Short mmCIF file of C-alpha atoms in Angstrom, two decimals:
data_model
loop_
_atom_site.label_atom_id
_atom_site.label_comp_id
_atom_site.label_asym_id
_atom_site.label_seq_id
_atom_site.Cartn_x
_atom_site.Cartn_y
_atom_site.Cartn_z
CA MET A 52 70.55 -46.60 110.42
CA GLY A 53 68.37 -43.67 109.42
CA PHE A 54 66.78 -43.16 106.01
CA GLU A 55 69.24 -40.42 105.03
CA LYS A 56 72.25 -42.65 105.69
CA PHE A 57 70.57 -45.60 103.94
CA TYR A 58 69.95 -43.64 100.74
CA GLU A 59 73.45 -42.15 100.87
CA LYS A 60 74.98 -45.64 101.03
CA LEU A 61 72.57 -46.89 98.36
CA GLY A 62 73.62 -44.14 95.94
CA LYS A 63 77.28 -44.91 96.52
CA ARG A 64 76.62 -48.63 96.00
CA ILE A 65 74.85 -47.99 92.70
CA LYS A 66 77.73 -45.82 91.51
CA LEU A 67 80.31 -48.43 92.55
CA LEU A 68 78.46 -51.25 90.80
CA ARG A 69 78.03 -49.12 87.68
CA GLU A 70 81.72 -48.25 87.59
CA GLU A 71 82.76 -51.88 88.20
CA ARG A 72 80.82 -52.75 85.06
CA HIS A 73 82.48 -49.93 83.13
CA LEU A 74 79.16 -48.22 82.48
CA THR A 75 78.65 -44.48 82.26
CA GLN A 76 75.62 -42.88 83.83
CA GLU A 77 74.30 -42.33 80.32
CA GLN A 78 74.62 -46.03 79.46
CA LEU A 79 72.95 -47.21 82.68
CA ALA A 80 70.15 -44.68 82.28
CA GLU A 81 69.53 -45.90 78.74
CA ILE A 82 69.54 -49.57 79.75
CA THR A 83 67.11 -49.01 82.61
CA GLY A 84 64.89 -46.48 80.89
CA ILE A 85 65.28 -43.92 83.67
CA SER A 86 66.47 -40.40 82.99
CA LEU A 87 70.13 -39.48 83.25
CA ASP A 88 69.24 -36.63 85.59
CA TYR A 89 67.30 -38.94 87.91
CA LEU A 90 70.10 -41.53 87.99
CA GLY A 91 72.70 -38.88 88.75
CA LYS A 92 70.60 -37.57 91.61
CA ILE A 93 70.16 -41.09 93.01
CA GLU A 94 73.93 -41.53 93.10
CA VAL A 95 74.42 -38.31 95.09
CA ASN A 96 71.43 -38.85 97.42
CA ILE A 97 69.16 -36.13 96.08
CA ASN A 98 66.52 -38.53 94.71
CA ARG A 99 65.28 -41.62 96.52
CA PRO A 100 64.45 -44.44 94.12
CA GLY A 101 61.34 -46.56 94.47
CA LEU A 102 61.12 -50.33 94.23
CA ILE A 103 60.53 -50.48 90.46
CA THR A 104 63.58 -48.28 89.82
CA LEU A 105 65.69 -50.44 92.13
CA LEU A 106 64.53 -53.58 90.32
CA LYS A 107 65.48 -52.03 86.97
CA LEU A 108 68.90 -51.04 88.30
CA ALA A 109 69.56 -54.47 89.81
CA GLN A 110 68.59 -56.17 86.55
CA ALA A 111 70.75 -53.80 84.49
CA LEU A 112 73.69 -54.34 86.84
CA ASP A 113 73.11 -58.10 86.72
CA ILE A 114 72.72 -58.63 90.45
CA SER A 115 69.95 -59.93 92.69
CA MET A 116 68.06 -57.57 94.98
CA GLU A 117 69.55 -59.45 97.93
CA GLU A 118 73.07 -58.85 96.64
CA PHE A 119 72.16 -55.23 95.90
CA PHE A 120 71.46 -54.52 99.57
CA LYS A 121 74.00 -56.94 101.07
CA THR A 122 76.63 -54.37 102.06
CA LEU A 123 74.33 -51.52 103.09
#
């Protein structure tokens, strides 16, 4: 799988996990301390998050990093 496809799937996974937890983008951005704009662009594959951002998202979504990447 190429990088483009990986980040596309990652953004969709983040959105799905967020929605399953009944969180808005605004709520998740506030919990993680990342900007709403940045989070929105991650979900639609414009921005590519780094490791620290992914750790913050996994913690906020209450999943392990392993589980985070399990279905990618």
